[in-house]
Every structure is written in structure tokens, then in C-alpha cells.
Amino acid sequence: MAIARFELNKHFVAPSLRLRPLARAHPA
């Protein structure tokens, strides 16, 4: 299931990081 979660991570988190590159350091 790890792979599936990784795929979802790319689709949901990637666009978020594009808008907010600092989201990783500041998830808030």
C-alpha cells in the first residue's frame, strides 16, 4: 500500500508544494 500512498501523495501534495514551496517546512 506504500506505493499507492506515494502516488496519492504526488497528486495531492505536489500541487500544494507548487503553490507553497515552504509547505514542507511549515505544514501549518
PDB file of C-alpha atoms in Angstrom:
ATOM      1  CA  MET A   1       0.000   0.000   0.000  1.00  0.00           C
ATOM      2  CA  ALA A   2       3.013   2.240   0.441  1.00  0.00           C
ATOM      3  CA  ILE A   3       3.215   2.751  -3.318  1.00  0.00           C
ATOM      4  CA  ALA A   4      -0.438   3.730  -3.578  1.00  0.00           C
ATOM      5  CA  ARG A   5       0.000   6.244  -0.774  1.00  0.00           C
ATOM      6  CA  PHE A   6       3.072   7.615  -2.526  1.00  0.00           C
ATOM      7  CA  GLU A   7       1.104   8.060  -5.755  1.00  0.00           C
ATOM      8  CA  LEU A   8      -1.665   9.889  -3.902  1.00  0.00           C
ATOM      9  CA  ASN A   9       0.998  11.969  -2.196  1.00  0.00           C
ATOM     10  CA  LYS A  10       2.337  13.116  -5.569  1.00  0.00           C
ATOM     11  CA  HIS A  11      -1.112  14.096  -6.840  1.00  0.00           C
ATOM     12  CA  PHE A  12      -2.314  15.831  -3.684  1.00  0.00           C
ATOM     13  CA  VAL A  13       0.879  17.228  -2.180  1.00  0.00           C
ATOM     14  CA  ALA A  14       2.783  18.141  -5.350  1.00  0.00           C
ATOM     15  CA  PRO A  15       0.324  20.878  -6.461  1.00  0.00           C
ATOM     16  CA  SER A  16       0.289  22.202  -2.914  1.00  0.00           C
ATOM     17  CA  LEU A  17       4.072  22.468  -2.935  1.00  0.00           C
ATOM     18  CA  ARG A  18       3.901  24.339  -6.226  1.00  0.00           C
ATOM     19  CA  LEU A  19       1.712  26.985  -4.644  1.00  0.00           C
ATOM     20  CA  ARG A  20       3.577  26.911  -1.324  1.00  0.00           C
ATOM     21  CA  PRO A  21       7.137  25.536  -1.630  1.00  0.00           C
ATOM     22  CA  LEU A  22       7.610  26.195   2.095  1.00  0.00           C
ATOM     23  CA  ALA A  23       4.701  23.902   2.948  1.00  0.00           C
ATOM     24  CA  ARG A  24       7.198  21.168   3.813  1.00  0.00           C
ATOM     25  CA  ALA A  25       8.944  23.248   6.455  1.00  0.00           C
ATOM     26  CA  HIS A  26       5.689  24.906   7.526  1.00  0.00           C
ATOM     27  CA  PRO A  27       2.774  22.450   7.113  1.00  0.00           C
ATOM     28  CA  ALA A  28       0.666  24.875   9.126  1.00  0.00           C
TER      29      ALA A  28
END
